[in-house]
XYZ file of C-alpha atoms in Angstrom:
760
model
C -30.935 108.057 51.719
C -33.912 110.422 51.836
C -35.068 111.400 55.301
C -38.547 110.414 56.477
C -38.827 113.655 58.395
C -41.530 116.136 57.433
C -39.965 119.559 57.019
C -42.116 122.664 57.516
C -41.234 126.295 57.891
C -40.762 125.891 61.660
C -40.516 123.019 64.083
C -44.151 123.549 64.998
C -45.332 122.327 61.589
C -42.524 119.742 61.142
C -42.202 116.096 62.196
C -38.796 114.621 63.031
C -37.728 111.121 62.044
C -34.899 109.284 63.699
C -32.511 106.741 62.169
C -33.456 103.124 62.652
C -30.815 101.385 64.720
C -30.304 97.686 64.072
C -31.171 95.455 66.994
C -30.912 91.676 67.008
C -33.961 89.537 67.759
C -35.025 89.224 71.385
C -33.022 86.588 73.232
C -30.056 86.725 70.856
C -26.974 85.592 72.816
C -23.578 87.164 73.138
C -21.082 85.155 71.103
C -17.547 84.245 72.162
C -15.491 82.317 69.610
C -12.154 81.083 71.004
C -9.627 79.832 68.462
C -6.543 78.082 69.801
C -3.551 77.496 67.563
C -1.878 74.197 66.586
C -3.766 72.334 69.315
C -4.191 68.627 68.618
C -7.164 66.336 69.045
C -5.689 64.765 72.190
C -4.212 67.724 74.067
C -7.165 68.964 76.129
C -8.115 67.260 79.365
C -11.710 66.845 78.184
C -10.386 65.048 75.095
C -8.281 62.558 77.050
C -5.108 64.469 77.845
C -3.419 64.544 81.245
C -2.391 68.169 80.626
C -4.151 70.515 83.034
C -6.912 72.476 81.270
C -9.518 72.940 84.027
C -11.169 76.014 82.490
C -11.726 74.337 79.129
C -12.761 71.113 80.833
C -15.415 73.051 82.741
C -16.757 74.466 79.477
C -16.990 70.913 78.180
C -18.689 69.671 81.343
C -21.272 72.450 81.073
C -21.657 72.111 77.322
C -20.903 69.706 74.483
C -17.837 68.137 72.887
C -17.877 67.506 69.138
C -15.459 64.692 68.312
C -15.839 64.805 64.515
C -15.193 68.495 63.907
C -12.893 69.244 60.979
C -10.726 72.114 59.774
C -8.354 72.756 56.858
C -4.928 71.694 58.273
C -3.495 75.235 58.292
C -4.197 78.448 60.181
C -5.184 81.207 57.703
C -7.454 78.864 55.705
C -9.321 77.603 58.764
C -9.833 81.117 60.100
C -11.301 82.134 56.745
C -13.730 79.196 56.945
C -14.743 80.028 60.523
C -15.467 83.660 59.783
C -17.068 83.366 56.318
C -18.876 80.010 56.334
C -17.295 79.239 52.949
C -14.555 76.830 51.949
C -11.080 78.294 52.142
C -10.137 78.196 48.458
C -13.521 79.704 47.567
C -12.555 82.843 49.499
C -8.957 83.055 48.259
C -7.361 81.458 51.312
C -6.089 78.145 49.965
C -2.781 78.777 51.715
C -1.305 81.303 54.161
C -2.233 84.927 53.688
C 1.508 85.743 53.830
C 2.059 84.139 50.415
C -0.580 85.508 48.016
C -0.163 84.162 44.489
C -1.819 84.991 41.203
C -4.564 82.361 41.388
C -8.102 83.030 42.645
C -8.000 80.344 45.316
C -4.697 81.574 46.707
C -4.699 85.369 46.557
C -4.989 85.737 50.349
C -7.959 88.104 50.168
C -11.434 87.348 51.487
C -13.695 88.832 48.789
C -16.569 91.258 49.261
C -18.890 88.449 48.137
C -18.168 86.606 51.401
C -19.073 89.077 54.134
C -17.611 87.750 57.371
C -19.216 86.974 60.717
C -18.268 90.303 62.372
C -19.800 92.291 59.514
C -23.040 90.302 59.618
C -23.328 90.584 63.393
C -22.425 94.272 63.382
C -25.175 94.912 60.843
C -27.548 92.976 63.104
C -26.814 95.287 66.052
C -23.868 93.597 67.794
C -20.678 95.123 69.125
C -17.859 93.263 67.370
C -14.529 92.814 69.135
C -11.437 90.913 67.971
C -8.533 90.109 70.267
C -5.458 88.114 69.321
C -4.129 86.516 66.164
C -5.502 87.603 62.792
C -3.438 86.086 59.925
C -5.983 87.024 57.258
C -4.333 90.092 55.712
C -2.267 89.492 52.560
C 1.450 90.074 52.722
C 1.650 93.479 51.051
C -1.229 94.870 53.133
C 0.330 94.447 56.574
C 2.353 97.666 56.758
C 1.378 101.056 58.113
C 0.540 102.072 54.533
C -2.334 99.577 54.381
C -4.716 99.231 52.678
C -6.656 98.090 55.727
C -9.627 96.417 54.079
C -8.439 92.953 55.130
C -7.391 93.916 58.652
C -9.954 93.093 61.363
C -11.697 96.462 61.193
C -11.945 96.169 57.432
C -13.855 92.900 57.712
C -16.402 94.081 60.244
C -14.814 94.250 63.671
C -15.179 97.560 65.450
C -12.191 97.036 67.751
C -9.058 94.900 67.504
C -6.026 94.283 69.672
C -3.524 91.583 68.816
C -1.129 90.679 66.034
C -1.456 90.257 62.289
C 1.006 87.480 61.502
C 0.978 83.707 61.909
C 2.928 83.739 65.156
C 4.786 86.149 67.363
C 7.077 86.165 70.354
C 4.975 85.717 73.492
C 7.338 87.937 75.465
C 7.771 90.641 72.822
C 4.980 90.539 70.233
C 4.433 92.750 67.198
C 1.197 94.318 68.441
C -1.572 96.113 66.574
C -4.441 98.123 67.987
C -7.224 98.764 65.499
C -5.367 99.968 62.364
C -1.936 100.778 63.761
C 1.113 99.181 65.353
C 1.661 99.847 69.057
C 4.282 99.021 71.674
C 3.580 96.399 74.310
C 2.364 97.864 77.603
C 5.149 96.325 79.704
C 8.598 94.959 78.997
C 9.547 91.270 79.162
C 11.599 92.134 82.236
C 8.444 93.367 83.947
C 6.771 90.001 83.487
C 4.844 90.702 80.302
C 3.275 87.732 78.508
C 1.078 88.036 75.415
C -1.758 85.729 76.486
C -2.150 87.611 79.759
C -2.230 90.899 77.855
C -4.813 89.588 75.392
C -7.131 88.585 78.219
C -6.614 91.959 79.928
C -7.579 93.698 76.693
C -10.583 91.437 76.032
C -11.912 92.103 79.523
C -11.456 95.850 79.066
C -13.211 95.902 75.694
C -16.183 93.876 76.920
C -16.424 95.847 80.153
C -16.402 99.185 78.341
C -19.042 97.989 75.879
C -21.269 96.472 78.538
C -21.109 99.452 80.853
C -22.033 101.755 78.008
C -24.974 99.636 76.765
C -25.688 96.397 78.645
C -28.690 95.612 76.436
C -26.504 95.421 73.329
C -24.999 91.965 72.707
C -21.358 91.520 71.772
C -19.346 89.196 69.581
C -15.844 88.507 70.933
C -13.424 86.704 68.632
C -10.580 85.603 70.899
C -7.670 83.978 69.047
C -4.577 83.178 71.084
C -1.015 82.860 69.877
C -0.996 79.697 71.983
C -0.249 76.924 71.431
C 1.620 77.785 68.231
C 5.376 77.977 68.653
C 7.238 79.570 70.272
C 6.208 77.517 73.296
C 6.864 80.215 75.884
C 5.303 80.500 79.321
C 6.173 81.649 82.852
C 8.692 79.254 84.336
C 6.427 78.168 87.191
C 3.910 76.747 84.710
C 6.583 74.794 82.834
C 8.179 73.465 86.005
C 4.856 72.023 87.146
C 5.424 69.341 84.525
C 8.983 68.447 85.518
C 9.468 64.720 84.956
C 5.926 64.159 83.676
C 6.990 63.151 80.166
C 10.114 61.163 80.959
C 8.434 57.938 79.788
C 8.129 59.391 76.301
C 5.612 59.782 73.532
C 4.860 56.078 72.984
C 3.745 55.590 76.588
C 1.924 58.931 76.663
C -0.001 58.096 73.499
C -1.097 54.703 74.829
C -2.247 56.217 78.127
C -4.056 59.038 76.355
C -5.882 56.585 74.103
C -7.112 54.699 77.148
C -8.405 57.933 78.687
C -10.082 58.937 75.429
C -12.058 55.719 75.329
C -12.929 56.045 78.989
C -14.258 59.596 78.657
C -16.154 58.833 75.466
C -14.454 61.112 72.944
C -13.196 58.056 71.074
C -15.748 55.292 70.430
C -15.260 51.678 71.397
C -13.632 49.632 68.679
C -11.327 52.444 67.537
C -7.871 51.355 66.414
C -4.868 53.276 67.715
C -2.886 54.013 64.569
C 0.752 52.867 64.752
C 3.759 55.085 65.163
C 5.069 55.976 61.683
C 8.505 54.721 60.740
C 9.993 58.219 60.620
C 9.146 58.960 64.253
C 11.761 57.386 66.528
C 10.694 54.978 69.236
C 11.317 56.643 72.582
C 13.378 53.679 73.704
C 15.740 54.099 70.737
C 16.718 57.631 71.732
C 19.836 58.470 73.694
C 19.530 59.569 77.307
C 20.353 63.145 76.385
C 17.736 63.159 73.629
C 15.072 61.845 75.989
C 15.953 64.505 78.572
C 15.782 67.275 75.970
C 12.620 66.082 74.260
C 10.831 65.647 77.589
C 11.731 69.221 78.571
C 10.453 70.552 75.251
C 7.136 68.852 75.937
C 7.099 70.308 79.446
C 7.342 73.741 77.813
C 4.354 73.005 75.586
C 2.319 71.631 78.493
C 3.113 74.655 80.645
C 2.166 76.946 77.756
C -1.211 75.220 77.360
C -1.964 75.249 81.093
C -0.980 78.920 81.313
C -3.326 79.644 78.399
C -6.134 77.782 80.128
C -5.538 79.829 83.284
C -5.880 83.059 81.305
C -9.088 81.808 79.691
C -10.212 81.145 83.247
C -9.809 84.847 84.003
C -11.840 85.771 80.921
C -14.727 83.445 81.693
C -14.689 84.354 85.381
C -15.077 87.980 84.314
C -18.024 87.135 82.044
C -19.587 85.126 84.850
C -19.089 87.974 87.302
C -20.633 90.348 84.797
C -23.691 88.104 84.763
C -23.559 87.411 81.023
C -21.853 84.019 80.720
C -25.049 81.986 80.667
C -26.458 84.314 78.010
C -23.432 83.685 75.822
C -22.847 81.123 73.092
C -19.256 79.960 73.611
C -17.497 78.041 70.850
C -13.899 76.853 71.254
C -11.804 75.065 68.650
C -8.320 74.799 67.152
C -7.301 75.857 63.657
C -5.508 72.613 62.780
C -3.888 69.575 64.312
C -0.561 69.565 66.092
C 2.492 71.143 64.501
C 5.493 69.063 63.464
C 7.492 72.146 62.549
C 10.012 71.361 65.266
C 11.239 68.496 63.065
C 12.595 65.236 64.452
C 14.713 66.878 67.167
C 12.651 69.870 68.217
C 14.020 73.368 67.921
C 15.564 76.017 70.114
C 14.569 78.572 67.476
C 11.560 77.961 65.246
C 12.823 80.563 62.761
C 15.099 77.775 61.554
C 12.069 75.828 60.326
C 11.270 78.645 57.891
C 14.820 78.429 56.564
C 14.899 74.627 56.255
C 17.440 74.088 59.032
C 17.549 71.170 61.449
C 18.611 71.849 65.013
C 21.433 69.902 66.608
C 20.020 68.322 69.802
C 23.362 68.834 71.553
C 23.170 72.587 70.934
C 19.616 72.761 72.238
C 20.472 70.616 75.250
C 23.216 73.091 76.162
C 20.477 75.740 76.387
C 18.034 73.579 78.343
C 17.413 76.205 81.011
C 16.537 78.796 78.360
C 13.669 76.766 76.898
C 10.304 78.440 77.298
C 11.881 81.734 78.319
C 12.877 84.980 76.669
C 16.084 83.570 75.137
C 14.408 80.772 73.190
C 11.832 80.424 70.421
C 11.325 76.725 71.011
C 9.165 74.013 69.469
C 8.823 70.372 70.501
C 9.905 67.453 68.210
C 7.430 65.772 65.919
C 7.132 62.710 68.143
C 5.070 64.855 70.499
C 3.058 66.199 67.571
C 2.240 62.605 66.614
C 1.218 61.805 70.193
C -0.826 64.997 70.508
C -3.168 63.831 67.744
C -3.921 60.442 69.352
C -5.388 58.229 67.871
C -5.046 59.847 64.447
C -2.397 59.886 61.721
C -0.020 62.707 60.840
C -0.391 66.374 61.714
C -0.816 69.962 60.552
C -0.413 70.596 56.790
C -1.816 67.187 55.796
C -5.376 66.118 54.996
C -5.141 63.024 57.152
C -7.336 63.281 60.229
C -4.349 64.293 62.365
C -4.225 67.527 60.370
C -7.932 68.226 59.980
C -9.757 66.900 63.063
C -9.588 69.037 66.210
C -11.680 69.543 69.347
C -14.813 71.677 69.244
C -16.612 72.736 72.427
C -19.984 74.453 72.573
C -21.575 75.960 75.684
C -24.923 77.761 75.680
C -27.140 76.738 78.585
C -30.289 77.787 76.734
C -29.692 75.261 73.967
C -26.974 72.714 74.845
C -29.089 69.917 76.282
C -27.319 67.088 78.103
C -24.271 68.903 79.413
C -20.976 67.083 79.226
C -22.135 64.927 76.334
C -20.272 64.065 73.158
C -21.688 64.834 69.727
C -20.483 62.799 66.757
C -21.984 64.612 63.778
C -19.487 65.105 60.963
C -18.993 68.873 60.876
C -16.514 71.437 59.634
C -15.246 74.945 60.332
C -17.616 76.323 57.676
C -20.528 75.288 59.921
C -19.728 77.736 62.703
C -20.926 80.898 60.969
C -24.320 79.344 60.089
C -24.540 78.097 63.677
C -23.991 81.590 65.050
C -26.503 83.145 62.643
C -29.035 80.496 63.618
C -28.441 81.177 67.314
C -28.842 84.920 66.809
C -31.934 84.433 64.683
C -30.868 86.125 61.461
C -30.425 84.925 57.908
C -27.320 85.327 55.785
C -27.962 88.330 53.511
C -28.047 87.938 49.753
C -26.434 91.339 49.147
C -23.959 93.335 51.254
C -22.900 96.832 50.176
C -24.316 96.160 46.725
C -22.310 92.946 46.265
C -24.130 89.664 45.711
C -23.081 87.160 48.329
C -21.809 83.707 47.473
C -23.762 80.843 49.048
C -22.664 79.506 52.415
C -20.947 76.135 52.366
C -21.839 75.401 55.983
C -24.986 74.519 57.873
C -26.116 75.113 61.456
C -25.124 72.784 64.277
C -27.959 73.930 66.535
C -30.053 70.792 65.847
C -27.167 68.731 67.221
C -27.021 70.921 70.317
C -30.407 69.590 71.344
C -30.377 66.107 69.832
C -27.462 63.674 69.797
C -29.159 61.824 66.936
C -29.606 64.882 64.724
C -28.196 64.381 61.226
C -24.767 65.709 60.324
C -24.920 69.154 58.723
C -23.141 67.836 55.643
C -22.745 64.674 53.615
C -19.714 65.855 51.627
C -16.564 67.820 52.433
C -13.375 68.123 50.413
C -9.911 68.751 51.860
C -6.751 70.104 50.228
C -3.647 71.543 51.790
C -0.290 71.912 50.014
C -1.178 69.071 47.652
C -2.437 66.686 50.335
C -6.022 65.834 49.338
C -8.999 64.022 50.788
C -12.767 63.896 50.476
C -15.497 62.793 52.844
C -18.817 61.596 51.455
C -21.638 59.806 53.244
C -19.436 58.173 55.862
C -16.460 57.344 53.629
C -13.191 59.267 53.412
C -10.698 58.902 50.587
C -7.242 60.278 51.384
C -4.203 60.552 49.137
C -0.780 59.359 50.206
C 0.679 62.588 48.809
C 3.266 64.240 51.035
C 4.812 66.372 48.321
C 7.803 68.618 48.724
C 6.762 70.677 51.696
C 9.976 70.676 53.725
C 13.549 69.568 53.111
C 13.669 68.136 56.637
C 10.719 65.862 55.819
C 11.671 64.893 52.276
C 13.922 61.972 53.176
C 11.864 60.873 56.168
C 8.102 61.150 55.749
C 6.844 58.334 53.539
C 4.376 58.948 50.729
C 3.987 60.073 47.138
C 5.826 63.114 45.830
C 4.291 63.071 42.361
C 0.648 63.917 41.715
C 0.612 61.434 38.819
C 1.509 58.509 41.063
C -0.622 59.396 44.107
C -2.624 56.596 45.612
C -6.073 57.189 47.121
C -6.736 55.203 50.293
C -10.279 54.523 51.485
C -11.709 54.549 55.016
C -15.186 53.964 56.397
C -15.260 56.628 59.112
C -18.597 55.379 60.451
C -16.761 52.213 61.521
C -13.163 53.445 61.599
C -12.916 56.579 63.749
C -9.143 56.935 63.440
C -8.707 56.388 59.673
C -6.731 53.213 60.393
C -8.035 50.546 57.990
C -7.591 51.087 54.256
C -10.476 49.577 52.257
C -9.383 50.733 48.806
C -8.543 47.225 47.550
C -12.066 46.054 48.450
C -13.929 48.995 46.894
C -11.992 50.290 43.866
C -15.164 51.609 42.229
C -15.932 53.720 45.303
C -12.374 55.063 45.302
C -12.780 56.160 41.667
C -16.139 57.745 42.450
C -14.728 59.702 45.400
C -11.689 60.831 43.440
C -13.977 62.143 40.697
C -16.106 63.857 43.305
C -12.967 65.496 44.738
C -12.122 66.942 41.316
C -15.659 68.262 41.017
C -15.395 69.960 44.411
C -11.959 71.305 43.476
C -13.405 72.920 40.369
C -16.316 74.433 42.292
C -14.080 75.883 44.999
C -11.068 77.309 43.080
C -8.641 74.659 44.381
C -6.599 74.402 41.183
C -3.759 74.604 40.345
C -2.283 72.134 42.809
C 1.016 73.083 44.445
C 2.750 70.849 46.974
C 5.551 73.190 47.983
C 5.599 75.105 51.251
C 8.615 77.381 51.419
C 9.336 77.329 47.693
C 5.920 78.488 46.544
C 7.193 81.920 47.491
C 8.715 81.913 43.975
C 5.165 82.569 42.706
C 4.590 85.323 45.263
C 2.499 88.276 44.147
C 4.829 91.255 43.578
C 4.528 94.341 45.776
C 1.926 96.707 44.289
C 4.409 99.594 44.109
C 7.406 97.438 43.310
C 10.154 96.241 45.611
C 11.958 99.169 47.234
C 15.669 99.316 46.646
C 16.189 102.342 48.924
C 14.439 103.537 52.055
C 15.058 106.836 53.816
C 13.880 106.568 57.408
C 13.693 108.978 60.300
C 13.301 108.539 64.058
C 10.055 109.107 65.870
C 7.810 106.706 63.982
C 6.587 103.216 64.619
C 8.112 100.036 63.229
C 8.551 99.810 59.457
C 7.222 96.463 58.278
C 9.926 94.156 56.985
C 8.149 93.789 53.637
C 8.229 97.562 53.160
C 12.047 97.579 53.256
C 14.673 96.692 50.653
C 15.630 93.016 50.522
C 18.927 92.678 52.372
C 20.000 89.097 51.777
C 21.951 89.926 48.600
C 23.884 92.683 50.359
C 23.081 96.147 51.643
C 24.401 99.578 52.502
C 23.242 101.398 55.620
C 24.017 105.071 56.260
C 23.083 106.910 59.441
C 23.323 110.694 59.204
C 23.675 112.071 62.707
C 25.087 114.674 65.050
C 27.073 113.052 67.865
C 27.338 114.606 71.321
C 30.567 114.755 73.248
C 31.858 111.241 73.826
C 30.116 109.998 70.669
C 26.774 109.157 72.237
C 25.034 105.844 72.702
C 21.855 104.076 71.670
C 20.200 102.300 68.774
C 20.513 103.826 65.340
C 18.201 101.188 63.860
C 17.171 97.640 64.750
C 15.093 94.843 63.239
C 14.173 91.629 65.050
C 15.887 90.311 68.153
C 18.403 87.777 69.382
C 16.396 84.946 67.828
C 16.882 86.442 64.365
C 17.711 90.063 63.708
C 20.273 92.812 63.300
C 20.986 96.196 64.856
C 23.316 99.130 64.399
C 24.013 101.181 67.514
C 26.456 103.370 69.365
C 28.147 101.838 72.398
C 30.441 104.082 74.410
C 30.506 106.314 71.370
C 31.685 103.549 69.004
C 29.524 102.381 66.067
C 28.635 98.697 66.340
C 26.646 96.367 64.089
C 25.348 93.091 65.534
C 23.615 90.199 63.850
C 21.800 87.190 65.201
C 21.526 84.799 62.281
C 18.834 82.322 63.328
C 20.190 82.738 66.851
C 23.907 82.634 66.023
C 25.548 85.942 67.017
C 28.038 88.006 65.030
C 29.362 91.464 65.803
C 31.628 94.145 64.321
C 32.628 97.262 66.274
C 34.563 100.397 65.364
C 37.751 100.856 67.415
C 37.207 104.498 68.337
C 34.304 106.653 69.516
C 32.837 109.321 67.308
C 33.900 112.882 67.880
C 31.300 115.500 68.670
C 29.561 116.883 65.602
C 28.039 115.682 62.314
C 28.905 112.218 60.966
C 27.781 109.612 58.478
C 28.078 106.123 59.961
C 27.847 103.384 57.361
C 27.538 99.605 57.378
C 28.152 97.647 54.182
C 27.430 93.925 53.830
C 28.773 92.066 50.792
C 27.341 88.595 50.326
C 30.001 85.966 49.710
C 30.000 83.017 47.323
C 30.108 80.614 50.241
C 27.672 81.021 53.122
C 28.501 84.273 54.809
C 29.939 87.565 53.725
C 31.931 90.616 54.736
C 30.669 93.441 56.957
C 32.414 96.809 56.990
C 31.741 99.792 59.249
C 32.627 103.221 57.913
C 32.726 106.689 59.416
C 32.555 109.733 57.136
C 33.589 107.715 54.090
C 36.556 105.894 55.667
C 36.423 102.182 56.541
C 37.195 101.674 60.232
C 36.322 98.015 60.983
C 35.698 94.809 59.046
C 34.331 91.422 60.077
C 32.913 88.240 58.598
C 29.521 86.575 58.877
C 29.443 82.779 59.067
C 26.180 82.495 57.125
C 24.090 84.269 54.524
C 21.434 86.673 55.736
C 17.993 85.071 56.041
C 15.285 85.834 53.500
C 12.981 86.681 56.408
C 14.050 88.037 59.766
C 10.924 87.560 61.835
C 8.066 85.106 61.284
C 5.978 87.284 63.533
C 6.248 90.414 61.414
C 8.467 92.687 63.510
C 9.438 95.976 61.907
C 12.547 98.136 61.785
C 12.803 100.902 64.373
C 14.963 104.020 64.091
C 16.476 105.657 67.155
C 15.341 102.986 69.614
C 14.528 99.301 70.017
C 11.739 97.521 71.857
C 10.908 94.098 73.194
C 14.018 91.921 73.151
C 17.448 93.078 71.934
C 19.550 91.730 69.085
C 22.663 91.747 71.283
C 23.492 91.573 74.967
C 25.324 94.872 74.472
C 22.135 96.766 75.289
C 18.666 96.541 76.783
C 15.702 98.076 74.916
C 14.636 100.725 74.354
C 18.242 102.037 74.469
C 17.286 105.366 72.846
C 19.947 107.102 70.836
C 21.493 110.168 72.429
C 22.926 111.304 69.092
C 20.600 113.374 66.941
C 19.651 111.178 63.984
C 18.667 113.095 60.870
C 18.003 110.102 58.630
C 18.896 106.463 58.102
C 19.286 105.272 54.515
C 18.988 101.569 53.774
C 19.573 100.325 50.260
C 20.053 97.076 48.377
C 22.727 96.500 45.694
C 20.025 96.985 43.055
C 19.625 100.647 44.064
C 20.482 103.054 41.259
C 23.485 105.397 41.597
C 22.864 108.163 44.082
C 23.661 111.137 41.878
C 20.787 112.911 43.516
C 18.713 111.715 46.426
C 15.795 114.074 46.808
C 14.243 112.116 49.649
C 17.419 112.156 51.714
C 18.080 115.785 50.903
C 14.566 116.681 52.019
C 15.026 114.779 55.274
C 18.316 116.516 56.026
C 16.984 119.901 55.008
C 13.971 119.436 57.289
C 16.308 118.831 60.192
């Protein structure tokens, strides 16, 4: 860009010109957008729950509650809607970003034609800060190799601290700062918890920004890992709820419904939808099951209350800074409650990914571990059903239980009638237009030379001031994993499609599993808040009209092709851009190597560690991936090579009988997959087999939901085995670790390994 300065021979006959710095309009507020995870319509105190959420309840009392706010039924898609103001398929996020497929609506990449909220606010003169969960970077772009265009900084945030994946261990998360992976600041043994850390970091980022330039507004996107599984919290928070849920989910749901009507978030005349046939009546459970399921709910409740307490620290800081009343605060959830614990709950949510049901007796035997560092627990789906009172179903479905969540708005300058309920039909796509309206800027038509697609949302600011303001939309489609619905002018048509999402649901959850035989049910939401009374038999012509309108919306928003699989859609997964690695040569001293950047191990693998052992053989981690919830590690213990596995929490271990002698060695581990579940593991030293053992199960296709990477020469967070405590650094000198799959070509020459050894 040409300078406006006038250049003469000297400064005396020259005129300087300074760059124009963007500044938002006068009175533009700070913006704080809080996104909770897997939180149901009925789980906040201000929405009728008896769970303690005093911080959030105060926001509601000083602001507004929207009781007809809608999302997409899954996390990545909703977050894309919130940040872009467009429908999720229209920006490539029809499903999770972890599973990009070769269709425009499902490629997991927000396009340049949909510049996101942080980019628009940054260009308007805001500081843009993201803390917490992201889950908007496609699978093959989450490693240290990038590209980073879909990480937070690539989409307009100037700072980020949090995690990239859909969930992570609250005690030992896979953390990212800006564009790189980092270790957690304290160990689990020192009392670390992710939500506390996220609030610490948010406070630091805002404080630094404000002290440097208090006149410059900020946008803070604060997305917790809570209350997504694992439901982990300090024990004192969980124990506060001891005995509180012993009467079970049926009684809790009834009591919650009564509170909802009393506090006005559910209108008079609402029908409490019945318990579905596949959710057991509490009274039909055994005594042991009731004891276990109540404790699992205590863990969730403690997790939520702990989260609320940390939000209390954040808002107390903003209040102490003197900026809270100049801040637009929006708080919502990304979808309804999660039923991923299945009918019995889970000690280890990794099993959900692998289509395994937990045995309640096994979980009961670990009752004292629930919520702590040795569990990755999730409550049973009876509590998910209750948490969405008075609605049907849950996350992943387009019934209201999946797509209606709380929305709170606090901005003293504009939220008239504090503590009131607003009943406009609104959607996640409306939040970006609301923020732009509050700031006083328009959505640009072009960003970086790219024409911008039109916003799907509309501002909610009129409803802030007027309870009778019209809804920002008359029509909204829904689709998630084949479950479809459409809202239009007060009516909602919803399919009975449940599809083939999970093996554990296939024989239990009732509904259609064939798109050709789906039935569309019809509900008048103006009269039927909870989607309880099907009117399709009375109005078949309206059903046909709404179904046709759904197909029109599907065509406009890149929804097709329909796919009702969850785990199995991975068969259509986009291939890695550089191909799947069959061999990796790794050295100590670096950060974690993303699991997707490594060879696939489940069909078998060969590991070789080239090292120099000290006298006594040395000790420490040679390499490790994951932890005792799901992971494997190879290490030296009292000089002896050991390999340990935790297969979805079930331990297995093979150890060499003798310590290494001082000097150079090649320690190998070979796993041969068996025909039946399991396989053979052999440890070798310098080409000779020294120990053999058996695994009881095949290796999992994914070790960590939360995206942990492989470390060489040390571990971090939680261990794979009780044999050691991280970081357990290796005292042997590791030259290189080679990891290869059976598909690796013969190693006649290995230039990469030779270079690594030569460098040493």
